[in-house]
Amino acid sequence: MRCGPIRRIVQILVLAVLIGIGTDLTVSSAACLPWFSRFSPLMTLTTRLAAHQWTPYFFGGTIVFFLSAVFPRFFCGWICPVGTCIDIVDTVTLAGKRTLLKTPFWATAWILDAGLIAAALNQREWAGYLDPLTFFAHTLAFFMPQKTSQFIQSAFADSGTGFILPAIFFVAISLTFLGRRAWCRMLCPLGGLLGMAGTWGLFRRLVNKECVLCGKCRKQCPMTAIPSDPHETKYPACISCHHCSDICPKKAIHFR
């Protein structure tokens, strides 16, 4: 069964629900928008380190982290609203036709993670600037009517980030000119953290003996997670999108 169409449906449904929350179509956005970042493992880690205490408010981020240890970077490929927006822009702009900077550069995200964690240990909460759930929530709030003004004037907005965070969102989206999922491959610190969690994940990409080394999976992988030997996988970069298994002419690729 092709998982690609199912993934796209899940992505669009999640994005629609989040936009519905942001526009008050479902529930109060002022009440729910601040909860977006609490499902981010990156924000869970850095805010707790900065505060030197643990609270149950960030339990969702802990769940996402441990699920990513089982299903490597499923959040990036199936749930993340910024990743979904990037996929849409990549499709519209034919980013798959460009070959510039196809290297994953996931190690860069790890360096950013180390810097953000070090800052948190010194009680400087900088992760919110680069966390996709946080700047997506602020972007929604920034463009919503006055009923979300309470959220816009939160701690981040008071620090001048009311404008900065939406700008970062659009920068992440515009990086499509460097190739597919450029933000996810090169810079996203949340993706880097989830990549570390899923490096030895239980649900993994496997290639059987039916593989004829045609290279289609490698050319079409949006994260360039497949090296020259298609039997191998760069697991920190793989987002479990199943695109490789969908296009394999021999059905030699499986995730299990």
JSON list of C-alpha atoms in Angstrom, two decimals, residues 49-234:
[
{"chain": "A", "resi": 49, "resn": "LEU", "atom": "CA", "xyz": [17.00, 23.48, 31.76]},
{"chain": "A", "resi": 50, "resn": "ALA", "atom": "CA", "xyz": [16.62, 27.25, 31.93]},
{"chain": "A", "resi": 51, "resn": "ALA", "atom": "CA", "xyz": [14.07, 27.00, 34.75]},
{"chain": "A", "resi": 52, "resn": "HIS", "atom": "CA", "xyz": [15.97, 24.25, 36.59]},
{"chain": "A", "resi": 53, "resn": "GLN", "atom": "CA", "xyz": [12.74, 22.40, 37.22]},
{"chain": "A", "resi": 54, "resn": "TRP", "atom": "CA", "xyz": [10.28, 20.03, 35.57]},
{"chain": "A", "resi": 55, "resn": "THR", "atom": "CA", "xyz": [6.57, 20.74, 35.10]},
{"chain": "A", "resi": 56, "resn": "PRO", "atom": "CA", "xyz": [3.84, 18.58, 33.52]},
{"chain": "A", "resi": 57, "resn": "TYR", "atom": "CA", "xyz": [3.00, 21.35, 31.04]},
{"chain": "A", "resi": 58, "resn": "PHE", "atom": "CA", "xyz": [5.65, 20.06, 28.65]},
{"chain": "A", "resi": 59, "resn": "PHE", "atom": "CA", "xyz": [4.68, 16.39, 28.87]},
{"chain": "A", "resi": 60, "resn": "GLY", "atom": "CA", "xyz": [3.61, 16.44, 25.20]},
{"chain": "A", "resi": 61, "resn": "GLY", "atom": "CA", "xyz": [7.16, 17.22, 24.08]},
{"chain": "A", "resi": 62, "resn": "THR", "atom": "CA", "xyz": [8.45, 14.25, 26.08]},
{"chain": "A", "resi": 63, "resn": "ILE", "atom": "CA", "xyz": [5.95, 11.95, 24.37]},
{"chain": "A", "resi": 64, "resn": "VAL", "atom": "CA", "xyz": [6.96, 13.22, 20.92]},
{"chain": "A", "resi": 65, "resn": "PHE", "atom": "CA", "xyz": [10.64, 12.65, 21.73]},
{"chain": "A", "resi": 66, "resn": "PHE", "atom": "CA", "xyz": [10.17, 9.03, 22.84]},
{"chain": "A", "resi": 67, "resn": "LEU", "atom": "CA", "xyz": [7.86, 8.27, 19.92]},
{"chain": "A", "resi": 68, "resn": "SER", "atom": "CA", "xyz": [10.61, 9.54, 17.64]},
{"chain": "A", "resi": 69, "resn": "ALA", "atom": "CA", "xyz": [12.94, 6.97, 19.13]},
{"chain": "A", "resi": 70, "resn": "VAL", "atom": "CA", "xyz": [10.55, 4.32, 17.79]},
{"chain": "A", "resi": 71, "resn": "PHE", "atom": "CA", "xyz": [9.42, 6.03, 14.57]},
{"chain": "A", "resi": 72, "resn": "PRO", "atom": "CA", "xyz": [12.43, 8.11, 13.46]},
{"chain": "A", "resi": 73, "resn": "ARG", "atom": "CA", "xyz": [11.46, 11.72, 12.72]},
{"chain": "A", "resi": 74, "resn": "PHE", "atom": "CA", "xyz": [7.83, 10.79, 12.06]},
{"chain": "A", "resi": 75, "resn": "PHE", "atom": "CA", "xyz": [6.93, 14.19, 13.51]},
{"chain": "A", "resi": 76, "resn": "CYS", "atom": "CA", "xyz": [8.97, 15.95, 10.80]},
{"chain": "A", "resi": 77, "resn": "GLY", "atom": "CA", "xyz": [7.48, 13.97, 7.94]},
{"chain": "A", "resi": 78, "resn": "TRP", "atom": "CA", "xyz": [3.88, 13.62, 9.08]},
{"chain": "A", "resi": 79, "resn": "ILE", "atom": "CA", "xyz": [2.97, 16.23, 11.72]},
{"chain": "A", "resi": 80, "resn": "CYS", "atom": "CA", "xyz": [5.15, 19.35, 11.72]},
{"chain": "A", "resi": 81, "resn": "PRO", "atom": "CA", "xyz": [3.14, 22.27, 10.27]},
{"chain": "A", "resi": 82, "resn": "VAL", "atom": "CA", "xyz": [6.29, 24.04, 9.07]},
{"chain": "A", "resi": 83, "resn": "GLY", "atom": "CA", "xyz": [7.37, 20.86, 7.26]},
{"chain": "A", "resi": 84, "resn": "THR", "atom": "CA", "xyz": [3.95, 20.67, 5.63]},
{"chain": "A", "resi": 85, "resn": "CYS", "atom": "CA", "xyz": [4.14, 24.31, 4.50]},
{"chain": "A", "resi": 86, "resn": "ILE", "atom": "CA", "xyz": [7.62, 23.65, 3.10]},
{"chain": "A", "resi": 87, "resn": "ASP", "atom": "CA", "xyz": [6.37, 20.57, 1.21]},
{"chain": "A", "resi": 88, "resn": "ILE", "atom": "CA", "xyz": [3.59, 22.68, -0.34]},
{"chain": "A", "resi": 89, "resn": "VAL", "atom": "CA", "xyz": [6.02, 25.43, -1.37]},
{"chain": "A", "resi": 90, "resn": "ASP", "atom": "CA", "xyz": [8.53, 22.86, -2.66]},
{"chain": "A", "resi": 91, "resn": "THR", "atom": "CA", "xyz": [5.83, 21.32, -4.84]},
{"chain": "A", "resi": 92, "resn": "VAL", "atom": "CA", "xyz": [4.62, 24.66, -6.22]},
{"chain": "A", "resi": 93, "resn": "THR", "atom": "CA", "xyz": [8.14, 25.93, -6.94]},
{"chain": "A", "resi": 94, "resn": "LEU", "atom": "CA", "xyz": [9.37, 22.60, -8.36]},
{"chain": "A", "resi": 95, "resn": "ALA", "atom": "CA", "xyz": [12.16, 22.49, -5.79]},
{"chain": "A", "resi": 96, "resn": "GLY", "atom": "CA", "xyz": [12.80, 18.84, -6.65]},
{"chain": "A", "resi": 97, "resn": "LYS", "atom": "CA", "xyz": [14.26, 19.97, -9.97]},
{"chain": "A", "resi": 98, "resn": "ARG", "atom": "CA", "xyz": [17.03, 21.93, -8.27]},
{"chain": "A", "resi": 99, "resn": "THR", "atom": "CA", "xyz": [20.19, 20.20, -7.10]},
{"chain": "A", "resi": 100, "resn": "LEU", "atom": "CA", "xyz": [21.84, 23.02, -5.14]},
{"chain": "A", "resi": 101, "resn": "LEU", "atom": "CA", "xyz": [23.00, 22.02, -1.66]},
{"chain": "A", "resi": 102, "resn": "LYS", "atom": "CA", "xyz": [21.55, 18.54, -1.64]},
{"chain": "A", "resi": 103, "resn": "THR", "atom": "CA", "xyz": [23.78, 17.46, 1.27]},
{"chain": "A", "resi": 104, "resn": "PRO", "atom": "CA", "xyz": [21.67, 16.90, 4.42]},
{"chain": "A", "resi": 105, "resn": "PHE", "atom": "CA", "xyz": [23.89, 19.00, 6.74]},
{"chain": "A", "resi": 106, "resn": "TRP", "atom": "CA", "xyz": [22.07, 17.48, 9.72]},
{"chain": "A", "resi": 107, "resn": "ALA", "atom": "CA", "xyz": [25.27, 17.91, 11.76]},
{"chain": "A", "resi": 108, "resn": "THR", "atom": "CA", "xyz": [24.69, 21.69, 11.54]},
{"chain": "A", "resi": 109, "resn": "ALA", "atom": "CA", "xyz": [21.40, 21.24, 13.38]},
{"chain": "A", "resi": 110, "resn": "TRP", "atom": "CA", "xyz": [23.24, 19.29, 16.08]},
{"chain": "A", "resi": 111, "resn": "ILE", "atom": "CA", "xyz": [25.64, 22.22, 16.54]},
{"chain": "A", "resi": 112, "resn": "LEU", "atom": "CA", "xyz": [22.64, 24.53, 16.90]},
{"chain": "A", "resi": 113, "resn": "ASP", "atom": "CA", "xyz": [21.14, 22.13, 19.44]},
{"chain": "A", "resi": 114, "resn": "ALA", "atom": "CA", "xyz": [24.35, 22.20, 21.48]},
{"chain": "A", "resi": 115, "resn": "GLY", "atom": "CA", "xyz": [24.40, 25.99, 21.41]},
{"chain": "A", "resi": 116, "resn": "LEU", "atom": "CA", "xyz": [20.74, 26.30, 22.43]},
{"chain": "A", "resi": 117, "resn": "ILE", "atom": "CA", "xyz": [21.19, 23.80, 25.26]},
{"chain": "A", "resi": 118, "resn": "ALA", "atom": "CA", "xyz": [24.30, 25.63, 26.49]},
{"chain": "A", "resi": 119, "resn": "ALA", "atom": "CA", "xyz": [22.35, 28.90, 26.42]},
{"chain": "A", "resi": 120, "resn": "ALA", "atom": "CA", "xyz": [19.50, 27.30, 28.39]},
{"chain": "A", "resi": 121, "resn": "LEU", "atom": "CA", "xyz": [21.94, 26.10, 31.04]},
{"chain": "A", "resi": 122, "resn": "ASN", "atom": "CA", "xyz": [22.93, 29.75, 31.41]},
{"chain": "A", "resi": 123, "resn": "GLN", "atom": "CA", "xyz": [19.25, 30.68, 31.76]},
{"chain": "A", "resi": 124, "resn": "ARG", "atom": "CA", "xyz": [19.03, 32.17, 28.27]},
{"chain": "A", "resi": 125, "resn": "GLU", "atom": "CA", "xyz": [16.00, 30.81, 26.42]},
{"chain": "A", "resi": 126, "resn": "TRP", "atom": "CA", "xyz": [16.92, 31.24, 22.77]},
{"chain": "A", "resi": 127, "resn": "ALA", "atom": "CA", "xyz": [15.43, 28.03, 21.40]},
{"chain": "A", "resi": 128, "resn": "GLY", "atom": "CA", "xyz": [12.08, 29.74, 20.77]},
{"chain": "A", "resi": 129, "resn": "TYR", "atom": "CA", "xyz": [13.62, 31.71, 17.94]},
{"chain": "A", "resi": 130, "resn": "LEU", "atom": "CA", "xyz": [14.38, 28.56, 15.96]},
{"chain": "A", "resi": 131, "resn": "ASP", "atom": "CA", "xyz": [11.80, 26.08, 17.20]},
{"chain": "A", "resi": 132, "resn": "PRO", "atom": "CA", "xyz": [9.33, 25.46, 14.30]},
{"chain": "A", "resi": 133, "resn": "LEU", "atom": "CA", "xyz": [6.26, 24.99, 16.50]},
{"chain": "A", "resi": 134, "resn": "THR", "atom": "CA", "xyz": [6.99, 28.24, 18.33]},
{"chain": "A", "resi": 135, "resn": "PHE", "atom": "CA", "xyz": [7.56, 30.47, 15.33]},
{"chain": "A", "resi": 136, "resn": "PHE", "atom": "CA", "xyz": [4.63, 28.83, 13.50]},
{"chain": "A", "resi": 137, "resn": "ALA", "atom": "CA", "xyz": [2.32, 29.67, 16.42]},
{"chain": "A", "resi": 138, "resn": "HIS", "atom": "CA", "xyz": [3.58, 33.25, 16.53]},
{"chain": "A", "resi": 139, "resn": "THR", "atom": "CA", "xyz": [3.12, 33.58, 12.78]},
{"chain": "A", "resi": 140, "resn": "LEU", "atom": "CA", "xyz": [-0.51, 32.47, 13.12]},
{"chain": "A", "resi": 141, "resn": "ALA", "atom": "CA", "xyz": [-1.04, 34.93, 15.96]},
{"chain": "A", "resi": 142, "resn": "PHE", "atom": "CA", "xyz": [0.65, 37.74, 14.09]},
{"chain": "A", "resi": 143, "resn": "PHE", "atom": "CA", "xyz": [-1.76, 37.52, 11.17]},
{"chain": "A", "resi": 144, "resn": "MET", "atom": "CA", "xyz": [-4.91, 36.79, 13.15]},
{"chain": "A", "resi": 145, "resn": "PRO", "atom": "CA", "xyz": [-7.52, 39.39, 14.24]},
{"chain": "A", "resi": 146, "resn": "GLN", "atom": "CA", "xyz": [-7.47, 41.34, 17.50]},
{"chain": "A", "resi": 147, "resn": "LYS", "atom": "CA", "xyz": [-8.80, 38.39, 19.48]},
{"chain": "A", "resi": 148, "resn": "THR", "atom": "CA", "xyz": [-5.29, 36.91, 19.45]},
{"chain": "A", "resi": 149, "resn": "SER", "atom": "CA", "xyz": [-3.62, 40.15, 20.57]},
{"chain": "A", "resi": 150, "resn": "GLN", "atom": "CA", "xyz": [-3.22, 38.72, 24.07]},
{"chain": "A", "resi": 151, "resn": "PHE", "atom": "CA", "xyz": [-0.93, 36.02, 22.69]},
{"chain": "A", "resi": 152, "resn": "ILE", "atom": "CA", "xyz": [0.98, 38.43, 20.45]},
{"chain": "A", "resi": 153, "resn": "GLN", "atom": "CA", "xyz": [1.81, 40.51, 23.52]},
{"chain": "A", "resi": 154, "resn": "SER", "atom": "CA", "xyz": [3.29, 37.51, 25.35]},
{"chain": "A", "resi": 155, "resn": "ALA", "atom": "CA", "xyz": [6.85, 37.37, 26.65]},
{"chain": "A", "resi": 156, "resn": "PHE", "atom": "CA", "xyz": [8.27, 36.75, 23.17]},
{"chain": "A", "resi": 157, "resn": "ALA", "atom": "CA", "xyz": [6.38, 39.71, 21.70]},
{"chain": "A", "resi": 158, "resn": "ASP", "atom": "CA", "xyz": [7.47, 41.99, 24.53]},
{"chain": "A", "resi": 159, "resn": "SER", "atom": "CA", "xyz": [11.06, 41.16, 23.63]},
{"chain": "A", "resi": 160, "resn": "GLY", "atom": "CA", "xyz": [10.49, 42.38, 20.09]},
{"chain": "A", "resi": 161, "resn": "THR", "atom": "CA", "xyz": [10.04, 38.91, 18.61]},
{"chain": "A", "resi": 162, "resn": "GLY", "atom": "CA", "xyz": [6.45, 39.56, 17.60]},
{"chain": "A", "resi": 163, "resn": "PHE", "atom": "CA", "xyz": [7.87, 40.56, 14.24]},
{"chain": "A", "resi": 164, "resn": "ILE", "atom": "CA", "xyz": [11.01, 38.46, 14.28]},
{"chain": "A", "resi": 165, "resn": "LEU", "atom": "CA", "xyz": [9.39, 35.04, 14.65]},
{"chain": "A", "resi": 166, "resn": "PRO", "atom": "CA", "xyz": [7.04, 35.41, 11.65]},
{"chain": "A", "resi": 167, "resn": "ALA", "atom": "CA", "xyz": [10.06, 36.63, 9.67]},
{"chain": "A", "resi": 168, "resn": "ILE", "atom": "CA", "xyz": [11.98, 33.48, 10.64]},
{"chain": "A", "resi": 169, "resn": "PHE", "atom": "CA", "xyz": [9.01, 31.38, 9.50]},
{"chain": "A", "resi": 170, "resn": "PHE", "atom": "CA", "xyz": [9.09, 32.97, 6.06]},
{"chain": "A", "resi": 171, "resn": "VAL", "atom": "CA", "xyz": [12.86, 32.59, 5.85]},
{"chain": "A", "resi": 172, "resn": "ALA", "atom": "CA", "xyz": [12.49, 28.87, 6.60]},
{"chain": "A", "resi": 173, "resn": "ILE", "atom": "CA", "xyz": [9.88, 28.58, 3.86]},
{"chain": "A", "resi": 174, "resn": "SER", "atom": "CA", "xyz": [11.88, 30.62, 1.34]},
{"chain": "A", "resi": 175, "resn": "LEU", "atom": "CA", "xyz": [14.93, 28.38, 1.73]},
{"chain": "A", "resi": 176, "resn": "THR", "atom": "CA", "xyz": [13.22, 26.20, -0.85]},
{"chain": "A", "resi": 177, "resn": "PHE", "atom": "CA", "xyz": [15.40, 27.97, -3.42]},
{"chain": "A", "resi": 178, "resn": "LEU", "atom": "CA", "xyz": [18.27, 25.86, -2.04]},
{"chain": "A", "resi": 179, "resn": "GLY", "atom": "CA", "xyz": [16.36, 22.64, -2.76]},
{"chain": "A", "resi": 180, "resn": "ARG", "atom": "CA", "xyz": [13.67, 20.48, -1.21]},
{"chain": "A", "resi": 181, "resn": "ARG", "atom": "CA", "xyz": [13.19, 20.68, 2.55]},
{"chain": "A", "resi": 182, "resn": "ALA", "atom": "CA", "xyz": [16.28, 22.88, 2.84]},
{"chain": "A", "resi": 183, "resn": "TRP", "atom": "CA", "xyz": [15.33, 24.18, 6.31]},
{"chain": "A", "resi": 184, "resn": "CYS", "atom": "CA", "xyz": [14.69, 20.64, 7.54]},
{"chain": "A", "resi": 185, "resn": "ARG", "atom": "CA", "xyz": [17.91, 19.29, 6.09]},
{"chain": "A", "resi": 186, "resn": "MET", "atom": "CA", "xyz": [20.28, 22.05, 7.10]},
{"chain": "A", "resi": 187, "resn": "LEU", "atom": "CA", "xyz": [19.11, 24.09, 10.06]},
{"chain": "A", "resi": 188, "resn": "CYS", "atom": "CA", "xyz": [16.07, 22.88, 12.00]},
{"chain": "A", "resi": 189, "resn": "PRO", "atom": "CA", "xyz": [17.25, 22.22, 15.58]},
{"chain": "A", "resi": 190, "resn": "LEU", "atom": "CA", "xyz": [14.06, 20.34, 16.45]},
{"chain": "A", "resi": 191, "resn": "GLY", "atom": "CA", "xyz": [14.67, 18.04, 13.48]},
{"chain": "A", "resi": 192, "resn": "GLY", "atom": "CA", "xyz": [18.27, 17.58, 14.62]},
{"chain": "A", "resi": 193, "resn": "LEU", "atom": "CA", "xyz": [17.13, 16.58, 18.10]},
{"chain": "A", "resi": 194, "resn": "LEU", "atom": "CA", "xyz": [14.55, 14.14, 16.74]},
{"chain": "A", "resi": 195, "resn": "GLY", "atom": "CA", "xyz": [17.18, 12.80, 14.33]},
{"chain": "A", "resi": 196, "resn": "MET", "atom": "CA", "xyz": [19.40, 11.95, 17.30]},
{"chain": "A", "resi": 197, "resn": "ALA", "atom": "CA", "xyz": [16.50, 10.21, 19.01]},
{"chain": "A", "resi": 198, "resn": "GLY", "atom": "CA", "xyz": [15.72, 8.16, 15.90]},
{"chain": "A", "resi": 199, "resn": "THR", "atom": "CA", "xyz": [19.27, 7.20, 14.89]},
{"chain": "A", "resi": 200, "resn": "TRP", "atom": "CA", "xyz": [18.70, 3.73, 16.30]},
{"chain": "A", "resi": 201, "resn": "GLY", "atom": "CA", "xyz": [14.92, 3.78, 15.97]},
{"chain": "A", "resi": 202, "resn": "LEU", "atom": "CA", "xyz": [12.93, 0.55, 15.96]},
{"chain": "A", "resi": 203, "resn": "PHE", "atom": "CA", "xyz": [10.84, 1.42, 12.88]},
{"chain": "A", "resi": 204, "resn": "ARG", "atom": "CA", "xyz": [13.47, 1.64, 10.15]},
{"chain": "A", "resi": 205, "resn": "ARG", "atom": "CA", "xyz": [13.93, 1.73, 6.39]},
{"chain": "A", "resi": 206, "resn": "LEU", "atom": "CA", "xyz": [14.96, -1.69, 5.07]},
{"chain": "A", "resi": 207, "resn": "VAL", "atom": "CA", "xyz": [15.92, -2.76, 1.54]},
{"chain": "A", "resi": 208, "resn": "ASN", "atom": "CA", "xyz": [15.67, -6.41, 0.49]},
{"chain": "A", "resi": 209, "resn": "LYS", "atom": "CA", "xyz": [17.46, -8.44, -2.18]},
{"chain": "A", "resi": 210, "resn": "GLU", "atom": "CA", "xyz": [14.94, -7.44, -4.85]},
{"chain": "A", "resi": 211, "resn": "CYS", "atom": "CA", "xyz": [16.69, -4.06, -5.16]},
{"chain": "A", "resi": 212, "resn": "VAL", "atom": "CA", "xyz": [18.21, -3.58, -8.63]},
{"chain": "A", "resi": 213, "resn": "LEU", "atom": "CA", "xyz": [20.24, -0.46, -7.69]},
{"chain": "A", "resi": 214, "resn": "CYS", "atom": "CA", "xyz": [18.24, 1.77, -10.07]},
{"chain": "A", "resi": 215, "resn": "GLY", "atom": "CA", "xyz": [18.84, 4.78, -7.83]},
{"chain": "A", "resi": 216, "resn": "LYS", "atom": "CA", "xyz": [15.32, 6.19, -8.11]},
{"chain": "A", "resi": 217, "resn": "CYS", "atom": "CA", "xyz": [14.90, 6.28, -4.33]},
{"chain": "A", "resi": 218, "resn": "ARG", "atom": "CA", "xyz": [18.13, 8.21, -3.90]},
{"chain": "A", "resi": 219, "resn": "LYS", "atom": "CA", "xyz": [17.24, 10.81, -6.52]},
{"chain": "A", "resi": 220, "resn": "GLN", "atom": "CA", "xyz": [13.73, 11.37, -5.17]},
{"chain": "A", "resi": 221, "resn": "CYS", "atom": "CA", "xyz": [14.43, 11.41, -1.42]},
{"chain": "A", "resi": 222, "resn": "PRO", "atom": "CA", "xyz": [13.43, 14.90, -0.19]},
{"chain": "A", "resi": 223, "resn": "MET", "atom": "CA", "xyz": [15.93, 14.70, 2.67]},
{"chain": "A", "resi": 224, "resn": "THR", "atom": "CA", "xyz": [18.83, 13.16, 0.71]},
{"chain": "A", "resi": 225, "resn": "ALA", "atom": "CA", "xyz": [18.89, 10.47, 3.38]},
{"chain": "A", "resi": 226, "resn": "ILE", "atom": "CA", "xyz": [19.90, 7.69, 0.97]},
{"chain": "A", "resi": 227, "resn": "PRO", "atom": "CA", "xyz": [23.64, 7.46, 0.15]},
{"chain": "A", "resi": 228, "resn": "SER", "atom": "CA", "xyz": [25.23, 6.03, -3.00]},
{"chain": "A", "resi": 229, "resn": "ASP", "atom": "CA", "xyz": [24.42, 2.53, -1.76]},
{"chain": "A", "resi": 230, "resn": "PRO", "atom": "CA", "xyz": [20.59, 2.51, -1.65]},
{"chain": "A", "resi": 231, "resn": "HIS", "atom": "CA", "xyz": [20.67, -0.34, 0.87]},
{"chain": "A", "resi": 232, "resn": "GLU", "atom": "CA", "xyz": [21.97, 2.14, 3.44]},
{"chain": "A", "resi": 233, "resn": "THR", "atom": "CA", "xyz": [20.12, 5.00, 5.15]},
{"chain": "A", "resi": 234, "resn": "LYS", "atom": "CA", "xyz": [21.30, 8.18, 6.88]}
]
